[in-house]
Amino acid sequence: MFIPLHDANSLKYIKVQYVTISLIVIDVLVWLVTGVVSTRSFSDAAVVGLGYIPAVVFDFADLEPSLVLVPEDATYVTYAFLHGDFMHLASNMLFLWVFGDNVEDALGHFRFLVFYLLCAAAGALVHGLVQPDSEAPLIGASGAISGVVAAYFLLHPKVRVWVLVFFRIPLPLPAVIPLAFWIAQQFYMLVVDGDSGVSWGAHVGGIVAGALLVLVLRRRGVPLFDRTIVTPKAVRHVEAVPAAVEDAAARPSVPPTHWGR
């Protein structure tokens, strides 16, 4: 088990990861409203009305009209903005903060938002297919975050990521090591622990969706598997030209600066 802390992976196409930051802000605000400043009854109503309930979506059960807040199909997305407690929220937002900016960079702002929501929907769908008669609301951004992790894995497996291994040992590792382990763990847990309180199905659905969507939504020319590794623009230091040779034709030629990682 690991916790991501930081990746040395600069942005290449965008200046600021507006969508990633906005998603984090929205999730935090929703958690504050539904989980901190609200009453218990309000919080429960939000979970039931906005959470994804497979039995309701697949017509095995009906939700009381007074509890319906959005159309059933909308809960494929709304559930991803609710979290049960602070650690649930913090873990998801940390993964989004570390990995989301580079996926947003590779896709572009609008396509990243579409990507994120589709991964959330795919997570809910697979959760529903695994437990179609479940009446327990599914909440949390884990399905969408799993899609982000899968996309990052395909885009930047060679990038060094600082992680806390076993929650206590800080190590800089190529992203392929912790992310491959994490992805494999989700599939393994779905098989051996499919009925637990954690929706491994949502994680797997998000992973599969993220891996497929990044193939078609990434910007033209953005490579997979770090075939082109890019770092911030290098600065070349050129010796001062003597006053006697300030003529443009006499100045030493300076090689063009390349973007490289």
Coordinates of N, CA, C and O in Angstrom, one line a residue, residues 35-200:
G35 N -21.4 17.0 5.2 CA -20.8 16.2 6.3 C -20.3 16.9 7.5 O -20.0 16.3 8.5
V36 N -20.2 18.2 7.5 CA -19.7 19.0 8.6 C -20.7 19.9 9.2 O -21.1 19.9 10.4
V37 N -21.2 20.8 8.4 CA -22.1 21.9 8.9 C -23.6 21.5 8.9 O -24.4 22.2 9.4
S38 N -23.9 20.4 8.2 CA -25.3 20.0 8.1 C -25.7 19.1 9.3 O -24.9 18.6 10.0
T39 N -27.0 18.9 9.4 CA -27.5 17.9 10.4 C -27.4 16.5 9.8 O -27.1 16.3 8.7
R40 N -27.5 15.6 10.7 CA -27.4 14.1 10.3 C -28.5 13.8 9.3 O -28.2 13.0 8.4
S41 N -29.7 14.3 9.5 CA -30.8 13.9 8.6 C -30.5 14.5 7.2 O -30.8 13.9 6.2
F42 N -30.0 15.7 7.2 CA -29.6 16.3 5.9 C -28.6 15.5 5.2 O -28.6 15.3 4.0
S43 N -27.6 15.1 5.9 CA -26.5 14.3 5.3 C -27.0 13.0 4.8 O -26.6 12.6 3.7
D44 N -27.8 12.3 5.6 CA -28.4 11.0 5.1 C -29.2 11.2 3.9 O -29.2 10.4 3.0
A45 N -30.0 12.3 3.8 CA -30.9 12.6 2.7 C -30.0 12.8 1.4 O -30.4 12.4 0.3
A46 N -28.9 13.5 1.6 CA -28.0 13.8 0.5 C -27.4 12.5 -0.1 O -27.3 12.2 -1.3
V47 N -27.0 11.6 0.9 CA -26.4 10.3 0.5 C -27.4 9.5 -0.3 O -27.1 8.9 -1.3
V48 N -28.6 9.4 0.2 CA -29.6 8.6 -0.4 C -30.1 9.2 -1.7 O -30.3 8.5 -2.7
G49 N -30.3 10.5 -1.8 CA -30.8 11.2 -2.9 C -29.8 11.4 -4.0 O -30.2 11.4 -5.2
L50 N -28.5 11.5 -3.7 CA -27.5 11.7 -4.7 C -26.5 10.5 -4.9 O -25.8 10.5 -5.9
G51 N -26.5 9.6 -4.0 CA -25.7 8.4 -4.1 C -26.2 7.5 -5.2 O -27.4 7.5 -5.6
Y52 N -25.4 6.6 -5.7 CA -25.8 5.6 -6.7 C -26.3 4.3 -6.0 O -25.5 3.7 -5.3
I53 N -27.5 4.0 -6.2 CA -28.1 2.8 -5.6 C -28.5 1.9 -6.7 O -29.5 2.1 -7.5
P54 N -27.7 0.8 -6.9 CA -28.0 -0.2 -8.0 C -29.4 -0.7 -8.1 O -30.0 -0.8 -9.1
A55 N -30.0 -1.1 -6.9 CA -31.3 -1.6 -6.9 C -32.3 -0.7 -7.4 O -33.3 -1.1 -8.1
V56 N -32.2 0.6 -7.2 CA -33.1 1.6 -7.7 C -32.9 1.9 -9.2 O -33.8 1.9 -10.0
V57 N -31.6 2.0 -9.6 CA -31.3 2.2 -11.0 C -31.7 1.1 -11.9 O -32.3 1.3 -13.0
F58 N -31.6 -0.2 -11.4 CA -32.0 -1.3 -12.1 C -33.4 -1.8 -11.9 O -33.8 -2.9 -12.2
D59 N -34.2 -1.0 -11.2 CA -35.6 -1.2 -10.9 C -35.9 -2.4 -10.1 O -36.9 -3.1 -10.2
F60 N -35.0 -2.8 -9.2 CA -35.3 -3.8 -8.2 C -35.9 -3.2 -7.0 O -36.5 -4.0 -6.1
A61 N -35.8 -1.9 -6.8 CA -36.4 -1.3 -5.6 C -36.8 0.2 -6.1 O -36.3 0.7 -7.1
D62 N -37.6 0.8 -5.3 CA -38.1 2.2 -5.6 C -37.7 3.1 -4.4 O -37.7 2.7 -3.2
L63 N -37.2 4.3 -4.7 CA -36.9 5.2 -3.7 C -38.1 6.1 -3.4 O -38.9 6.5 -4.3
E64 N -38.3 6.3 -2.2 CA -39.5 7.2 -1.8 C -39.4 8.5 -2.5 O -38.3 9.1 -2.6
P65 N -40.5 9.0 -3.0 CA -40.5 10.3 -3.8 C -39.9 11.4 -3.0 O -39.2 12.3 -3.6
S66 N -40.1 11.4 -1.7 CA -39.5 12.5 -0.9 C -38.0 12.5 -0.8 O -37.4 13.5 -0.5
L67 N -37.4 11.4 -1.1 CA -36.0 11.3 -1.1 C -35.3 11.5 -2.4 O -34.1 11.5 -2.5
V68 N -36.1 11.6 -3.5 CA -35.5 11.8 -4.8 C -35.0 13.2 -5.0 O -35.8 14.1 -4.9
L69 N -33.7 13.4 -5.3 CA -33.2 14.7 -5.5 C -32.8 15.0 -6.9 O -32.9 16.1 -7.4
V70 N -32.4 13.9 -7.6 CA -32.1 14.0 -9.1 C -32.6 12.8 -9.8 O -32.9 11.8 -9.1
P71 N -32.7 12.8 -11.1 CA -33.1 11.6 -11.8 C -32.2 10.5 -11.6 O -31.0 10.7 -11.3
E72 N -32.7 9.3 -11.6 CA -31.9 8.1 -11.3 C -30.6 8.1 -12.1 O -29.5 7.8 -11.6
D73 N -30.6 8.4 -13.4 CA -29.4 8.3 -14.3 C -28.4 9.3 -13.9 O -27.2 9.1 -14.1
A74 N -28.8 10.4 -13.3 CA -27.9 11.4 -12.9 C -27.0 11.0 -11.7 O -25.9 11.5 -11.6
T75 N -27.4 10.0 -11.0 CA -26.6 9.5 -9.9 C -25.4 8.7 -10.4 O -24.5 8.5 -9.5
Y76 N -25.3 8.4 -11.6 CA -24.0 7.8 -12.2 C -22.9 8.8 -12.0 O -21.7 8.4 -12.0
V77 N -23.2 10.1 -11.8 CA -22.2 11.1 -11.7 C -22.2 11.8 -10.3 O -21.2 12.0 -9.7
T78 N -23.4 12.1 -9.8 CA -23.5 12.8 -8.6 C -22.9 12.1 -7.4 O -22.4 12.7 -6.5
Y79 N -22.9 10.8 -7.4 CA -22.4 10.0 -6.3 C -20.9 10.3 -6.1 O -20.4 10.2 -4.9
A80 N -20.2 10.7 -7.2 CA -18.7 10.9 -7.1 C -18.3 12.2 -6.4 O -17.1 12.4 -6.2
F81 N -19.3 13.0 -6.0 CA -19.0 14.3 -5.3 C -19.3 14.2 -3.8 O -19.3 15.2 -3.1
L82 N -19.7 13.0 -3.4 CA -20.0 12.8 -2.0 C -18.9 11.9 -1.3 O -18.4 11.0 -2.0
H83 N -18.6 12.2 -0.1 CA -17.7 11.3 0.6 C -18.1 11.1 2.1 O -18.8 12.0 2.7
G84 N -17.8 9.9 2.6 CA -18.3 9.5 3.9 C -17.6 10.3 5.1 O -18.3 10.6 6.0
D85 N -16.3 10.4 5.0 CA -15.6 11.1 6.1 C -14.4 11.8 5.5 O -14.1 11.8 4.3
F86 N -13.6 12.4 6.4 CA -12.5 13.2 6.0 C -11.4 12.4 5.3 O -10.8 12.8 4.3
M87 N -11.1 11.2 5.8 CA -10.0 10.4 5.2 C -10.5 9.9 3.9 O -9.6 9.7 3.0
H88 N -11.8 9.6 3.7 CA -12.3 9.2 2.4 C -12.1 10.3 1.4 O -11.6 10.1 0.3
L89 N -12.4 11.5 1.8 CA -12.2 12.7 0.9 C -10.7 12.9 0.7 O -10.3 13.1 -0.5
A90 N -9.9 13.0 1.7 CA -8.5 13.3 1.6 C -7.7 12.4 0.7 O -6.9 12.8 -0.1
S91 N -8.0 11.1 0.8 CA -7.3 10.1 0.0 C -7.6 10.3 -1.5 O -6.7 10.3 -2.3
N92 N -8.9 10.5 -1.8 CA -9.2 10.6 -3.2 C -8.7 11.9 -3.7 O -8.2 12.0 -4.9
M93 N -8.7 13.0 -3.0 CA -8.3 14.3 -3.5 C -6.8 14.3 -3.6 O -6.2 15.0 -4.5
L94 N -6.0 13.6 -2.7 CA -4.6 13.6 -2.9 C -4.2 12.9 -4.2 O -3.3 13.4 -4.9
F95 N -4.8 11.8 -4.5 CA -4.6 11.1 -5.8 C -4.9 12.0 -6.9 O -4.1 12.1 -7.9
L96 N -6.0 12.7 -6.8 CA -6.4 13.6 -7.9 C -5.4 14.8 -8.1 O -5.1 15.2 -9.2
W97 N -4.9 15.3 -6.9 CA -4.0 16.4 -7.0 C -2.6 16.0 -7.6 O -2.1 16.7 -8.4
V98 N -2.1 14.8 -7.2 CA -0.8 14.4 -7.7 C -0.9 14.0 -9.2 O 0.0 14.3 -10.0
F99 N -1.9 13.2 -9.6 CA -2.0 12.7 -11.0 C -2.9 13.4 -11.9 O -2.7 13.3 -13.1
G100 N -3.9 14.2 -11.4 CA -4.9 14.8 -12.3 C -4.3 15.8 -13.2 O -4.7 16.0 -14.3
D101 N -3.3 16.6 -12.7 CA -2.9 17.8 -13.5 C -2.2 17.3 -14.8 O -2.4 17.9 -15.9
N102 N -1.4 16.2 -14.8 CA -0.8 15.8 -16.0 C -1.7 15.1 -16.9 O -1.5 15.2 -18.2
V103 N -2.8 14.4 -16.4 CA -3.8 13.9 -17.3 C -4.6 15.0 -18.0 O -4.9 15.0 -19.2
E104 N -4.9 16.0 -17.2 CA -5.6 17.2 -17.7 C -4.7 17.9 -18.8 O -5.2 18.3 -19.8
D105 N -3.4 17.9 -18.5 CA -2.5 18.5 -19.5 C -2.5 17.7 -20.8 O -2.5 18.3 -21.9
A106 N -2.5 16.4 -20.7 CA -2.5 15.6 -21.9 C -3.8 15.6 -22.7 O -3.8 15.4 -23.9
L107 N -4.9 15.8 -22.0 CA -6.2 15.8 -22.7 C -6.7 17.2 -23.0 O -7.5 17.3 -24.0
G108 N -6.4 18.2 -22.3 CA -7.0 19.5 -22.4 C -8.1 19.6 -21.3 O -8.7 18.6 -20.8
H109 N -8.5 20.8 -21.0 CA -9.4 21.1 -19.9 C -10.8 20.4 -20.1 O -11.2 19.7 -19.3
F110 N -11.4 20.7 -21.2 CA -12.8 20.2 -21.4 C -12.8 18.7 -21.6 O -13.7 18.0 -20.9
R111 N -11.9 18.1 -22.3 CA -11.9 16.7 -22.5 C -11.5 16.0 -21.2 O -12.0 14.9 -21.0
F112 N -10.7 16.6 -20.4 CA -10.4 16.0 -19.1 C -11.7 16.0 -18.2 O -11.9 15.0 -17.5
L113 N -12.5 17.0 -18.2 CA -13.7 17.0 -17.5 C -14.6 15.9 -18.0 O -15.2 15.1 -17.2
V114 N -14.8 15.8 -19.3 CA -15.6 14.7 -19.8 C -15.0 13.3 -19.4 O -15.7 12.4 -19.0
F115 N -13.7 13.2 -19.5 CA -13.0 12.0 -19.1 C -13.3 11.6 -17.7 O -13.7 10.5 -17.4
Y116 N -13.2 12.6 -16.8 CA -13.4 12.4 -15.4 C -14.9 11.9 -15.1 O -15.1 10.9 -14.3
L117 N -15.8 12.5 -15.7 CA -17.2 12.2 -15.5 C -17.6 10.8 -16.1 O -18.3 10.0 -15.5
L118 N -17.0 10.5 -17.2 CA -17.2 9.2 -17.8 C -16.6 8.1 -17.0 O -17.2 7.0 -16.9
C119 N -15.4 8.3 -16.4 CA -14.8 7.3 -15.5 C -15.7 7.1 -14.3 O -15.8 6.0 -13.8
A120 N -16.2 8.2 -13.8 CA -17.1 8.1 -12.6 C -18.3 7.2 -13.0 O -18.7 6.3 -12.2
A121 N -18.9 7.5 -14.1 CA -20.1 6.7 -14.6 C -19.7 5.3 -14.8 O -20.5 4.4 -14.5
A122 N -18.6 5.0 -15.4 CA -18.2 3.6 -15.6 C -18.0 2.9 -14.3 O -18.3 1.7 -14.2
G123 N -17.4 3.6 -13.3 CA -17.2 3.0 -12.0 C -18.6 2.6 -11.4 O -18.7 1.5 -10.8
A124 N -19.5 3.5 -11.5 CA -20.9 3.2 -10.9 C -21.5 2.0 -11.7 O -22.1 1.1 -11.1
L125 N -21.3 2.0 -13.0 CA -21.9 0.9 -13.8 C -21.4 -0.4 -13.4 O -22.2 -1.4 -13.2
V126 N -20.1 -0.6 -13.3 CA -19.5 -1.9 -12.9 C -19.9 -2.2 -11.5 O -20.2 -3.4 -11.2
H127 N -19.9 -1.2 -10.6 CA -20.4 -1.5 -9.3 C -21.8 -2.1 -9.3 O -22.1 -3.1 -8.6
G128 N -22.7 -1.5 -10.1 CA -24.0 -2.0 -10.2 C -24.1 -3.4 -10.8 O -25.0 -4.2 -10.4
L129 N -23.3 -3.6 -11.8 CA -23.3 -5.0 -12.4 C -22.8 -6.0 -11.5 O -23.3 -7.2 -11.5
V130 N -21.9 -5.7 -10.6 CA -21.4 -6.6 -9.6 C -22.4 -6.8 -8.5 O -22.6 -8.0 -8.0
Q131 N -23.1 -5.8 -8.1 CA -24.1 -5.9 -7.0 C -25.4 -5.3 -7.4 O -25.8 -4.2 -6.9
P132 N -26.1 -5.8 -8.4 CA -27.3 -5.2 -9.0 C -28.4 -5.0 -8.1 O -29.3 -4.1 -8.3
D133 N -28.5 -5.8 -7.0 CA -29.7 -5.7 -6.1 C -29.3 -5.0 -4.8 O -30.1 -5.0 -3.9
S134 N -28.2 -4.3 -4.8 CA -27.7 -3.6 -3.6 C -28.5 -2.4 -3.4 O -28.7 -1.6 -4.3
E135 N -29.0 -2.2 -2.2 CA -29.8 -1.0 -1.8 C -28.9 0.0 -1.0 O -29.4 1.1 -0.6
A136 N -27.6 -0.3 -0.9 CA -26.7 0.6 -0.2 C -26.2 1.7 -1.2 O -25.7 1.3 -2.3
P137 N -26.3 3.0 -0.9 CA -25.8 4.0 -1.8 C -24.3 3.9 -1.9 O -23.5 3.8 -1.0
L138 N -23.8 4.1 -3.2 CA -22.4 4.2 -3.5 C -22.0 5.6 -3.5 O -22.7 6.4 -4.2
I139 N -21.0 6.0 -2.8 CA -20.5 7.4 -2.8 C -19.0 7.4 -2.9 O -18.3 6.5 -2.5
G140 N -18.4 8.5 -3.3 CA -17.0 8.7 -3.4 C -16.5 8.8 -4.8 O -17.1 8.3 -5.8
A141 N -15.4 9.5 -5.0 CA -14.8 9.8 -6.3 C -13.8 8.7 -6.7 O -13.2 8.9 -7.7
S142 N -13.8 7.6 -6.0 CA -12.8 6.5 -6.3 C -12.9 6.0 -7.8 O -11.8 5.7 -8.4
G143 N -14.1 5.9 -8.3 CA -14.2 5.4 -9.7 C -13.5 6.4 -10.7 O -12.7 6.0 -11.5
A144 N -13.8 7.7 -10.5 CA -13.2 8.7 -11.4 C -11.7 8.7 -11.1 O -10.9 8.8 -12.1
I145 N -11.2 8.7 -9.9 CA -9.8 8.7 -9.6 C -9.1 7.5 -10.1 O -8.0 7.6 -10.6
S146 N -9.7 6.4 -10.1 CA -9.1 5.2 -10.7 C -8.9 5.4 -12.2 O -7.8 4.9 -12.7
G147 N -9.8 6.0 -12.9 CA -9.6 6.3 -14.3 C -8.4 7.3 -14.5 O -7.6 7.1 -15.4
V148 N -8.2 8.2 -13.6 CA -7.1 9.2 -13.7 C -5.8 8.4 -13.5 O -4.8 8.6 -14.2
V149 N -5.8 7.5 -12.5 CA -4.6 6.7 -12.2 C -4.2 5.8 -13.4 O -3.0 5.7 -13.8
A150 N -5.2 5.2 -14.0 CA -4.9 4.4 -15.2 C -4.4 5.2 -16.4 O -3.5 4.8 -17.1
A151 N -4.9 6.4 -16.6 CA -4.5 7.2 -17.7 C -3.0 7.7 -17.4 O -2.2 7.7 -18.3
Y152 N -2.7 8.0 -16.2 CA -1.3 8.5 -15.8 C -0.4 7.3 -16.0 O 0.7 7.5 -16.5
F153 N -0.8 6.1 -15.7 CA 0.0 4.9 -15.8 C 0.4 4.7 -17.3 O 1.5 4.3 -17.6
L154 N -0.5 4.9 -18.2 CA -0.2 4.8 -19.6 C 0.6 5.9 -20.2 O 1.3 5.7 -21.1
L155 N 0.4 7.1 -19.6 CA 1.1 8.3 -20.2 C 2.5 8.4 -19.6 O 3.4 8.8 -20.4
H156 N 2.7 8.2 -18.3 CA 3.9 8.6 -17.7 C 4.5 7.5 -16.8 O 4.8 7.8 -15.6
P157 N 4.7 6.3 -17.2 CA 5.1 5.2 -16.3 C 6.6 5.4 -15.8 O 6.9 4.9 -14.8
K158 N 7.4 6.2 -16.6 CA 8.8 6.4 -16.2 C 9.0 7.6 -15.2 O 10.1 7.7 -14.7
V159 N 8.0 8.4 -15.0 CA 8.2 9.6 -14.2 C 8.4 9.1 -12.7 O 7.7 8.2 -12.2
R160 N 9.3 9.8 -12.0 CA 9.6 9.5 -10.6 C 8.5 10.1 -9.8 O 8.1 11.3 -9.9
V161 N 7.9 9.3 -8.9 CA 6.8 9.7 -8.0 C 7.3 9.4 -6.6 O 7.7 8.3 -6.3
W162 N 7.2 10.5 -5.7 CA 7.5 10.2 -4.3 C 6.3 9.6 -3.7 O 5.2 10.2 -3.8
V163 N 6.5 8.5 -3.0 CA 5.3 7.8 -2.4 C 5.8 7.4 -1.0 O 6.9 7.3 -0.7
L164 N 4.8 7.3 -0.1 CA 5.0 6.7 1.2 C 4.6 5.2 1.1 O 3.5 4.9 1.1
V165 N 5.6 4.4 1.1 CA 5.4 3.0 1.1 C 5.1 2.5 2.5 O 5.7 2.8 3.4
F166 N 4.0 1.6 2.5 CA 3.5 1.2 3.8 C 3.2 2.3 4.7 O 3.2 2.2 6.0
F167 N 2.8 3.5 4.1 CA 2.3 4.7 4.8 C 3.4 5.3 5.7 O 3.1 6.2 6.4
R168 N 4.7 4.9 5.5 CA 5.7 5.5 6.4 C 7.1 5.7 5.8 O 7.9 6.5 6.3
I169 N 7.4 5.0 4.7 CA 8.7 5.0 4.1 C 8.7 5.9 2.8 O 8.1 5.4 1.8
P170 N 9.3 7.1 2.8 CA 9.2 7.9 1.6 C 10.2 7.4 0.6 O 11.4 7.2 0.9
L171 N 9.8 7.1 -0.7 CA 10.7 6.7 -1.7 C 10.3 7.3 -3.0 O 9.1 7.5 -3.4
P172 N 11.3 7.7 -3.9 CA 11.0 8.1 -5.2 C 11.1 6.9 -6.2 O 12.1 6.2 -6.3
L173 N 10.0 6.5 -6.7 CA 9.9 5.4 -7.6 C 9.3 5.7 -9.0 O 8.5 6.6 -9.1
P174 N 9.8 5.0 -10.0 CA 9.1 5.2 -11.3 C 7.6 4.9 -11.1 O 7.2 3.9 -10.5
A175 N 6.8 5.7 -11.7 CA 5.3 5.6 -11.5 C 4.8 4.2 -11.8 O 3.9 3.7 -11.2
V176 N 5.5 3.5 -12.8 CA 5.0 2.1 -13.2 C 5.0 1.2 -12.0 O 4.1 0.3 -11.9
I177 N 5.9 1.3 -11.0 CA 5.9 0.4 -9.9 C 4.7 0.5 -8.9 O 4.0 -0.5 -8.8
P178 N 4.5 1.7 -8.3 CA 3.4 1.8 -7.4 C 2.0 1.7 -8.1 O 1.1 1.1 -7.6
L179 N 2.0 2.3 -9.3 CA 0.7 2.3 -10.0 C 0.3 0.9 -10.5 O -0.9 0.5 -10.5
A180 N 1.2 0.2 -11.0 CA 0.9 -1.2 -11.5 C 0.5 -2.1 -10.3 O -0.5 -2.9 -10.4
F181 N 1.2 -1.9 -9.2 CA 0.8 -2.6 -8.0 C -0.6 -2.2 -7.6 O -1.5 -3.1 -7.2
W182 N -0.9 -0.9 -7.5 CA -2.2 -0.5 -7.1 C -3.3 -1.0 -8.1 O -4.4 -1.4 -7.6
I183 N -3.1 -0.9 -9.4 CA -4.1 -1.4 -10.3 C -4.4 -2.9 -10.2 O -5.5 -3.3 -10.2
A184 N -3.3 -3.6 -10.0 CA -3.4 -5.1 -9.9 C -4.2 -5.4 -8.6 O -5.0 -6.3 -8.6
Q185 N -4.0 -4.6 -7.6 CA -4.6 -4.9 -6.3 C -6.1 -4.7 -6.4 O -6.9 -5.4 -5.8
Q186 N -6.6 -3.7 -7.2 CA -8.0 -3.5 -7.4 C -8.7 -4.7 -8.0 O -9.8 -5.1 -7.6
F187 N -8.1 -5.2 -9.0 CA -8.7 -6.4 -9.7 C -8.7 -7.6 -8.8 O -9.6 -8.4 -8.7
Y188 N -7.6 -7.8 -8.0 CA -7.5 -8.9 -7.1 C -8.5 -8.8 -6.0 O -9.2 -9.8 -5.7
M189 N -8.7 -7.6 -5.4 CA -9.7 -7.4 -4.4 C -11.1 -7.6 -4.9 O -12.0 -8.1 -4.1
L190 N -11.3 -7.3 -6.1 CA -12.7 -7.5 -6.7 C -13.0 -9.0 -6.7 O -14.2 -9.3 -6.4
V191 N -12.0 -9.8 -7.0 CA -12.3 -11.2 -7.0 C -12.4 -11.8 -5.6 O -13.3 -12.6 -5.4
V192 N -11.6 -11.4 -4.7 CA -11.5 -12.1 -3.4 C -12.4 -11.4 -2.3 O -12.7 -12.0 -1.3
D193 N -12.8 -10.1 -2.6 CA -13.5 -9.4 -1.6 C -14.6 -8.5 -2.2 O -14.8 -7.4 -1.8
G194 N -15.3 -9.1 -3.2 CA -16.2 -8.3 -3.9 C -17.4 -7.8 -3.2 O -18.1 -6.9 -3.6
D195 N -17.7 -8.4 -2.0 CA -18.9 -8.0 -1.2 C -18.6 -7.1 0.0 O -19.4 -6.9 0.9
S196 N -17.4 -6.5 0.0 CA -17.0 -5.7 1.2 C -17.6 -4.3 1.1 O -18.3 -4.0 0.1
G197 N -17.3 -3.5 2.1 CA -17.8 -2.2 2.1 C -17.1 -1.3 1.1 O -17.6 -0.2 0.8
V198 N -16.0 -1.7 0.6 CA -15.3 -1.0 -0.4 C -15.8 -1.5 -1.8 O -15.8 -2.7 -2.0
S199 N -16.1 -0.5 -2.7 CA -16.6 -1.0 -4.0 C -15.4 -1.1 -5.0 O -15.0 -0.2 -5.7
W200 N -14.8 -2.3 -4.9 CA -13.7 -2.6 -5.9 C -14.2 -2.6 -7.3 O -13.4 -2.3 -8.2

